[in-house]
Amino acid sequence: MNSDLRSQFDSERVISCERCGLNTAIPLLEANQSACCSRCGHKLTSFKHNWVDKVLALGLSSLALLALSLFFNFLSFSTNGLHASISLTTEIETLVQQNHIALAGVVLFVCILLPTAVLLLLCLWMVSIKLGIGRHATKSQIDICFNFIVWCMPEVFMVGVLVSMVKITDMADVTFGPGFYFYAGFMVLYVLTLMYLDRFQLELLIAKKSSKSTSLEKQRKRIQWTWALLVTAVLLYIPANILPIMTTRFLGADTPSTIVGGVVTLWEHGSYLIASVIFIASILVPMFKMLAIGYLNFSVQSNSRAGIRHRYFLYRMTEIMGRWSMIDVFVVAVLAGLVQLGSTMSIFPGAAIIAFCAVVILTMLAAMSFDSRMLWESEQ
């Protein structure tokens, strides 16, 4: 980074830990140094050498690979002389044609549109910094960008693609097209872009000063919102497990499959690893998240002071694991878009897919609405 940008870090800045609320003065950091919260251990910020250039280069490269992945063949499969292939765009078009518009929207939103918006915004900010025309973004705009990042799921989608391929390898020969490799490259570069991005350092360079209310009374009002999201998720979790999540049509005969039924089938066919992944991501993780969020919300509401650090660790686990429950949603979406050979062999999303997708989204929203800083009130 050039000297005029580097000089902006010469004075101490105070940052409030987003996890526990402790205010910490952050001094000038040298390259590859980090500052962590003394109370909860959360990394507050880190300064990486030439991070602006790296974020810009990686971001532009990610966008290029994502664009290429949309127009090339993504997956192909053949069985008994029949052949089918899809690109990412035809995958979404097929779901729309099957009237599964919500499922198509989820794939389009979290795998393509949101990552594109985030990368474009980051690249725009990096260019403004490089040209010396920074300090044009408000903290609320930066909040929106980082909230969007939570919902970007290219890595989860890629795992879902690999799982879906394992599910049909016994029925057909599957090959990956150029679009798959372009998207895989995009995913890697996207993750690297976020690794070099630091919110605090970004705010120092481009954020306008703004006042933001962080009163504990305002935070506590979010408890009711968390309960509402959690209860709705619990209610939807019942039909998500009872109704079929996918229907397979083979030689004119339809075979519906629930989430548990799919896990059992994979296990019986010897796909123990994939069965375990689906069982953990689609059954254990949603149950764990709902129980954990309910316990954390109740503990804050009852002003419990027991095991603060253990409760904080539990919250971090729910926050990290939540997005991976989308694997089963992406598996169904990929298979429904790829396997369409009429009565010979076709796969269709079941009634449970939307309910299950809603459970994942609602539990993620519940975890986001829960303010972990309330766990540390008794130590303030």
Coordinates of C-alpha atoms in Angstrom, one line a residue:
M1 CA 0.0 0.0 0.0
N2 CA 1.4 3.5 -0.8
S3 CA 2.5 5.9 1.9
D4 CA -0.5 8.2 1.9
L5 CA -2.8 5.3 2.5
R6 CA -0.5 3.8 5.1
S7 CA -0.3 7.0 7.0
Q8 CA -4.1 6.8 7.8
F9 CA -3.2 4.1 10.4
D10 CA -0.9 6.3 12.4
S11 CA -3.3 7.1 15.1
E12 CA -5.0 4.8 17.6
R13 CA -8.6 3.8 16.8
V14 CA -11.2 2.3 19.1
I15 CA -13.1 -0.7 17.9
S16 CA -16.1 -2.3 19.7
C17 CA -15.9 -6.1 19.5
E18 CA -18.9 -7.3 17.6
R19 CA -19.0 -10.5 19.7
C20 CA -18.8 -9.2 23.2
G21 CA -19.0 -5.4 23.0
L22 CA -15.6 -4.7 24.6
N23 CA -14.0 -1.4 23.4
T24 CA -10.4 -1.8 22.4
A25 CA -7.9 0.8 21.2
I26 CA -6.2 -0.5 18.1
P27 CA -2.7 0.9 17.4
L28 CA -0.7 1.0 14.2
L29 CA -0.3 -2.6 13.0
E30 CA 2.6 -3.8 11.0
A31 CA 2.2 -6.2 8.0
N32 CA 0.6 -9.5 8.9
Q33 CA -0.1 -8.4 12.5
S34 CA -3.5 -9.0 14.1
A35 CA -5.4 -7.5 17.1
C36 CA -7.7 -9.7 19.1
C37 CA -10.3 -9.0 21.8
S38 CA -8.9 -9.5 25.3
R39 CA -12.2 -10.7 26.6
C40 CA -13.5 -13.2 24.1
G41 CA -10.5 -13.8 21.8
H42 CA -12.3 -12.7 18.6
K43 CA -10.0 -11.3 16.0
L44 CA -10.8 -7.6 15.7
T45 CA -8.6 -6.7 12.8
S46 CA -5.5 -7.8 10.8
F47 CA -3.3 -5.8 8.5
K48 CA -2.0 -7.6 5.4
H49 CA 0.6 -6.2 3.1
N50 CA -0.9 -4.8 -0.1
W51 CA -4.3 -6.0 0.8
V52 CA -6.1 -3.5 -1.4
D53 CA -4.2 -4.6 -4.5
K54 CA -4.8 -8.3 -3.6
V55 CA -8.5 -7.9 -3.0
L56 CA -8.9 -5.9 -6.3
A57 CA -6.9 -8.5 -8.3
L58 CA -8.6 -11.5 -6.8
G59 CA -12.1 -9.9 -7.0
L60 CA -11.7 -9.1 -10.7
S61 CA -10.4 -12.6 -11.4
S62 CA -13.3 -14.1 -9.5
L63 CA -15.8 -12.1 -11.5
A64 CA -14.2 -13.2 -14.8
L65 CA -14.3 -16.9 -13.8
L66 CA -17.9 -16.6 -12.6
A67 CA -19.0 -15.0 -15.9
L68 CA -17.3 -17.8 -17.9
S69 CA -18.9 -20.5 -15.8
L70 CA -22.4 -19.3 -16.8
F71 CA -21.9 -20.0 -20.5
F72 CA -20.1 -23.3 -20.6
N73 CA -21.3 -26.8 -20.0
F74 CA -21.4 -27.5 -16.2
L75 CA -22.3 -31.2 -15.9
S76 CA -23.1 -34.0 -18.2
F77 CA -24.4 -37.5 -17.7
S78 CA -25.3 -40.4 -19.9
T79 CA -27.1 -43.7 -19.4
N80 CA -28.4 -46.4 -21.8
G81 CA -27.5 -44.3 -24.8
L82 CA -29.3 -41.2 -23.5
H83 CA -27.3 -38.0 -22.8
A84 CA -28.1 -34.8 -20.9
S85 CA -26.0 -31.8 -19.9
I86 CA -26.6 -28.5 -18.2
S87 CA -25.0 -25.1 -17.6
L88 CA -25.7 -23.0 -14.6
T89 CA -28.1 -20.9 -16.6
T90 CA -30.0 -23.9 -18.0
E91 CA -30.1 -25.4 -14.5
I92 CA -32.0 -22.4 -13.3
E93 CA -34.2 -22.3 -16.4
T94 CA -35.2 -26.0 -15.9
L95 CA -36.2 -25.3 -12.3
V96 CA -38.4 -22.4 -13.5
Q97 CA -40.0 -24.5 -16.2
Q98 CA -40.9 -27.1 -13.6
N99 CA -42.6 -24.3 -11.6
H100 CA -40.0 -24.5 -8.8
I101 CA -39.4 -20.8 -9.0
A102 CA -38.5 -20.4 -5.3
L103 CA -35.8 -23.1 -5.5
A104 CA -34.4 -21.5 -8.7
G105 CA -34.4 -18.1 -7.0
V106 CA -32.4 -19.5 -4.1
V107 CA -29.7 -21.0 -6.4
L108 CA -29.6 -17.8 -8.5
F109 CA -29.5 -15.5 -5.5
V110 CA -26.9 -17.2 -3.2
C111 CA -24.7 -18.7 -5.8
I112 CA -24.6 -16.1 -8.5
L113 CA -26.2 -12.7 -7.9
L114 CA -25.1 -12.0 -4.3
P115 CA -21.4 -13.1 -4.9
T116 CA -21.4 -10.9 -8.0
A117 CA -22.9 -7.9 -6.1
V118 CA -20.3 -8.3 -3.3
L119 CA -17.4 -8.6 -5.6
L120 CA -18.4 -5.6 -7.7
L121 CA -18.9 -3.5 -4.6
L122 CA -15.5 -4.5 -3.2
C123 CA -13.8 -3.9 -6.5
L124 CA -15.4 -0.5 -6.7
W125 CA -14.2 0.4 -3.2
M126 CA -10.7 -0.9 -3.9
V127 CA -10.5 1.3 -7.1
S128 CA -11.7 4.3 -5.2
I129 CA -8.9 3.7 -2.6
K130 CA -6.3 3.2 -5.3
L131 CA -7.3 6.5 -7.0
G132 CA -7.4 8.4 -3.7
I133 CA -11.1 9.1 -3.7
G134 CA -12.1 7.1 -0.7
R135 CA -14.2 7.9 2.3
H136 CA -17.4 7.8 0.3
A137 CA -19.2 4.9 2.0
T138 CA -21.3 5.0 5.2
K139 CA -20.9 2.3 7.8
S140 CA -24.5 1.2 7.0
Q141 CA -23.4 0.5 3.4
I142 CA -20.5 -1.5 4.7
D143 CA -22.8 -3.4 7.0
I144 CA -25.0 -4.4 4.1
C145 CA -22.0 -5.6 2.1
F146 CA -20.8 -7.8 4.9
N147 CA -24.3 -9.1 5.6
F148 CA -24.5 -10.1 2.0
I149 CA -21.3 -12.1 2.4
V150 CA -23.0 -14.3 5.0
W151 CA -25.5 -15.4 2.3
C152 CA -23.0 -16.1 -0.4
M153 CA -22.7 -19.9 -0.7
P154 CA -20.5 -20.9 -3.6
E155 CA -18.5 -23.3 -1.5
V156 CA -21.6 -25.0 -0.1
F157 CA -23.0 -25.2 -3.7
M158 CA -19.9 -27.0 -4.9
V159 CA -20.1 -29.6 -2.1
G160 CA -23.8 -30.1 -3.0
V161 CA -22.7 -30.7 -6.6
L162 CA -20.2 -33.3 -5.6
V163 CA -22.7 -35.0 -3.3
S164 CA -25.3 -35.1 -6.1
M165 CA -22.8 -36.7 -8.5
V166 CA -22.2 -39.5 -6.0
K167 CA -25.9 -40.1 -5.7
I168 CA -26.3 -40.9 -9.5
T169 CA -23.0 -42.5 -10.3
D170 CA -24.6 -45.9 -9.9
M171 CA -27.3 -45.0 -12.5
A172 CA -25.2 -43.0 -15.1
D173 CA -21.8 -41.8 -16.2
V174 CA -21.2 -38.3 -15.0
T175 CA -18.6 -35.9 -16.4
F176 CA -17.7 -32.3 -15.4
G177 CA -17.7 -29.6 -18.1
P178 CA -15.6 -26.5 -18.4
G179 CA -18.3 -24.5 -16.5
F180 CA -17.7 -26.7 -13.4
Y181 CA -14.0 -25.9 -13.4
F182 CA -14.5 -22.2 -14.0
Y183 CA -17.0 -22.1 -11.1
A184 CA -14.6 -24.1 -8.9
G185 CA -11.8 -21.6 -9.7
F186 CA -14.2 -18.7 -8.9
M187 CA -15.1 -20.3 -5.6
V188 CA -11.4 -20.6 -4.6
L189 CA -10.6 -17.0 -5.6
Y190 CA -13.7 -15.7 -3.9
V191 CA -12.7 -17.3 -0.6
L192 CA -9.2 -15.9 -1.0
T193 CA -10.7 -12.4 -1.6
L194 CA -12.5 -12.6 1.7
M195 CA -9.3 -13.9 3.4
Y196 CA -7.5 -10.7 2.5
L197 CA -10.5 -8.4 3.3
D198 CA -10.6 -6.9 6.7
R199 CA -13.6 -4.9 7.7
F200 CA -11.9 -2.5 10.2
Q201 CA -9.1 -1.7 7.8
L202 CA -11.7 -1.0 5.1
E203 CA -13.7 1.3 7.3
L204 CA -10.6 3.3 8.1
L205 CA -10.1 4.0 4.5
I206 CA -13.5 4.6 3.1
A207 CA -16.1 4.9 5.8
K208 CA -17.8 8.2 6.7
K209 CA -18.3 8.8 10.4
S210 CA -21.8 8.0 11.6
S211 CA -23.4 7.5 14.9
K212 CA -24.9 4.1 15.7
S213 CA -27.0 3.2 18.6
T214 CA -25.8 0.1 20.5
S215 CA -27.9 0.4 23.7
L216 CA -28.5 -2.8 25.5
E217 CA -32.2 -2.0 25.7
K218 CA -32.4 -1.9 21.9
Q219 CA -30.4 -5.2 21.7
R220 CA -32.9 -6.9 24.1
K221 CA -35.8 -6.0 21.9
R222 CA -34.3 -8.4 19.3
I223 CA -34.9 -11.4 21.7
Q224 CA -38.6 -11.5 20.7
W225 CA -37.6 -11.4 17.0
T226 CA -35.3 -14.3 17.5
W227 CA -38.0 -16.3 19.3
A228 CA -40.4 -15.6 16.4
L229 CA -37.9 -16.8 13.8
L230 CA -37.0 -19.9 15.8
V231 CA -40.6 -21.0 16.5
T232 CA -41.4 -20.6 12.8
A233 CA -38.3 -22.7 11.9
V234 CA -39.4 -25.5 14.3
L235 CA -42.9 -25.6 12.8
L236 CA -41.5 -25.9 9.3
Y237 CA -39.0 -28.5 10.3
I238 CA -41.8 -31.0 10.7
P239 CA -43.1 -31.0 7.1
A240 CA -39.5 -30.7 5.9
N241 CA -38.8 -34.2 7.3
I242 CA -42.2 -35.8 6.8
L243 CA -42.8 -34.8 3.1
P244 CA -40.7 -36.1 0.2
I245 CA -37.8 -33.8 -0.6
M246 CA -37.2 -35.5 -4.0
T247 CA -39.0 -37.8 -6.4
T248 CA -37.2 -40.1 -8.8
R249 CA -39.0 -41.3 -11.9
F250 CA -37.4 -44.4 -13.4
L251 CA -39.1 -46.3 -16.3
G252 CA -42.3 -44.6 -15.5
A253 CA -42.4 -45.4 -11.8
D254 CA -42.2 -42.6 -9.3
T255 CA -40.2 -43.1 -6.0
P256 CA -40.5 -40.3 -3.5
S257 CA -37.7 -39.9 -0.9
T258 CA -37.6 -38.0 2.4
I259 CA -34.4 -36.6 3.9
V260 CA -34.1 -39.6 6.2
G261 CA -35.0 -42.0 3.5
G262 CA -32.3 -40.6 1.2
V263 CA -29.7 -41.0 4.0
V264 CA -30.8 -44.6 4.5
T265 CA -30.6 -45.4 0.8
L266 CA -27.1 -44.0 0.5
W267 CA -26.0 -46.0 3.5
E268 CA -27.5 -49.2 2.1
H269 CA -25.6 -48.6 -1.2
G270 CA -22.3 -48.3 0.7
S271 CA -22.0 -44.5 0.3
Y272 CA -21.2 -44.1 4.0
L273 CA -19.3 -40.8 3.8
I274 CA -22.0 -39.0 1.7
A275 CA -24.7 -40.5 3.9
S276 CA -23.0 -39.1 7.0
V277 CA -22.5 -35.7 5.4
I278 CA -26.2 -35.5 4.5
F279 CA -27.3 -36.8 7.9
I280 CA -25.1 -34.3 9.8
A281 CA -25.9 -31.3 7.5
S282 CA -29.6 -31.9 7.0
I283 CA -30.7 -33.5 10.2
L284 CA -28.3 -33.0 13.1
V285 CA -27.2 -29.4 12.3
P286 CA -30.7 -27.9 12.0
M287 CA -31.8 -29.6 15.2
F288 CA -28.6 -28.5 17.0
K289 CA -29.0 -24.9 15.8
M290 CA -32.7 -24.7 16.9
L291 CA -31.9 -26.1 20.3
A292 CA -28.8 -24.0 20.8
I293 CA -30.4 -20.7 19.7
G294 CA -33.4 -21.5 22.0
Y295 CA -31.1 -22.1 24.9
L296 CA -29.0 -19.0 24.3
N297 CA -32.1 -16.8 23.9
F298 CA -33.6 -18.2 27.1
S299 CA -30.3 -17.7 29.0
V300 CA -30.1 -14.1 28.0
Q301 CA -33.8 -13.5 28.7
S302 CA -33.4 -15.0 32.2
N303 CA -30.2 -13.0 32.9
S304 CA -28.2 -16.2 33.4
R305 CA -24.5 -15.6 34.4
A306 CA -23.4 -19.2 34.2
G307 CA -20.8 -20.4 31.6
I308 CA -20.5 -17.3 29.6
R309 CA -17.6 -18.5 27.6
H310 CA -19.2 -21.9 26.9
R311 CA -22.4 -20.2 25.7
Y312 CA -20.3 -17.9 23.5
F313 CA -18.6 -20.9 22.0
L314 CA -22.0 -22.5 21.4
Y315 CA -23.2 -19.4 19.6
R316 CA -20.1 -19.4 17.4
M317 CA -20.7 -23.0 16.5
T318 CA -24.3 -22.3 15.5
E319 CA -23.2 -19.3 13.4
I320 CA -20.5 -21.3 11.5
M321 CA -22.5 -24.4 10.8
G322 CA -25.8 -23.0 9.7
R323 CA -25.1 -22.4 6.0
W324 CA -23.9 -26.0 5.4
S325 CA -27.4 -27.3 5.9
M326 CA -28.1 -25.9 2.4
I327 CA -26.1 -28.8 0.9
D328 CA -29.3 -31.0 0.5
V329 CA -31.1 -28.1 -1.1
F330 CA -28.4 -27.7 -3.7
V331 CA -28.2 -31.5 -4.3
V332 CA -31.9 -31.6 -5.2
A333 CA -31.6 -28.5 -7.3
V334 CA -28.7 -29.9 -9.3
L335 CA -30.3 -33.3 -9.8
A336 CA -33.6 -31.8 -10.8
G337 CA -31.9 -29.6 -13.4
L338 CA -29.6 -32.4 -14.8
V339 CA -31.6 -35.6 -14.7
Q340 CA -34.5 -34.9 -17.1
L341 CA -35.0 -37.8 -19.5
G342 CA -38.8 -38.1 -19.4
S343 CA -40.3 -41.3 -18.2
T344 CA -36.9 -43.1 -18.6
M345 CA -35.2 -41.3 -15.8
S346 CA -36.1 -37.9 -14.2
I347 CA -35.7 -36.3 -10.8
F348 CA -38.1 -33.7 -9.4
P349 CA -38.0 -31.6 -6.2
G350 CA -40.5 -32.6 -3.6
A351 CA -42.8 -30.7 -1.4
A352 CA -40.4 -30.6 1.5
I353 CA -37.6 -28.7 -0.3
I354 CA -39.1 -25.3 0.2
A355 CA -39.9 -26.0 3.9
F356 CA -36.4 -27.3 4.5
C357 CA -34.9 -24.3 2.7
A358 CA -37.0 -22.0 4.8
V359 CA -35.8 -23.8 8.0
V360 CA -32.2 -23.2 7.0
I361 CA -32.9 -19.5 6.2
L362 CA -34.9 -18.9 9.3
T363 CA -32.3 -20.5 11.6
M364 CA -29.6 -18.4 10.0
L365 CA -31.7 -15.3 10.5
A366 CA -32.3 -16.3 14.1
A367 CA -28.6 -16.7 14.7
M368 CA -27.9 -13.3 13.1
S369 CA -30.7 -11.6 15.1
F370 CA -29.3 -12.9 18.4
D371 CA -26.8 -10.4 19.8
S372 CA -23.9 -12.3 21.4
R373 CA -22.8 -9.1 23.2
M374 CA -25.7 -9.7 25.6
L375 CA -23.9 -12.8 26.9
W376 CA -21.2 -10.7 28.3
E377 CA -23.3 -8.1 30.1
S378 CA -22.6 -9.6 33.6
E379 CA -18.8 -9.0 33.0
Q380 CA -19.2 -5.4 32.1

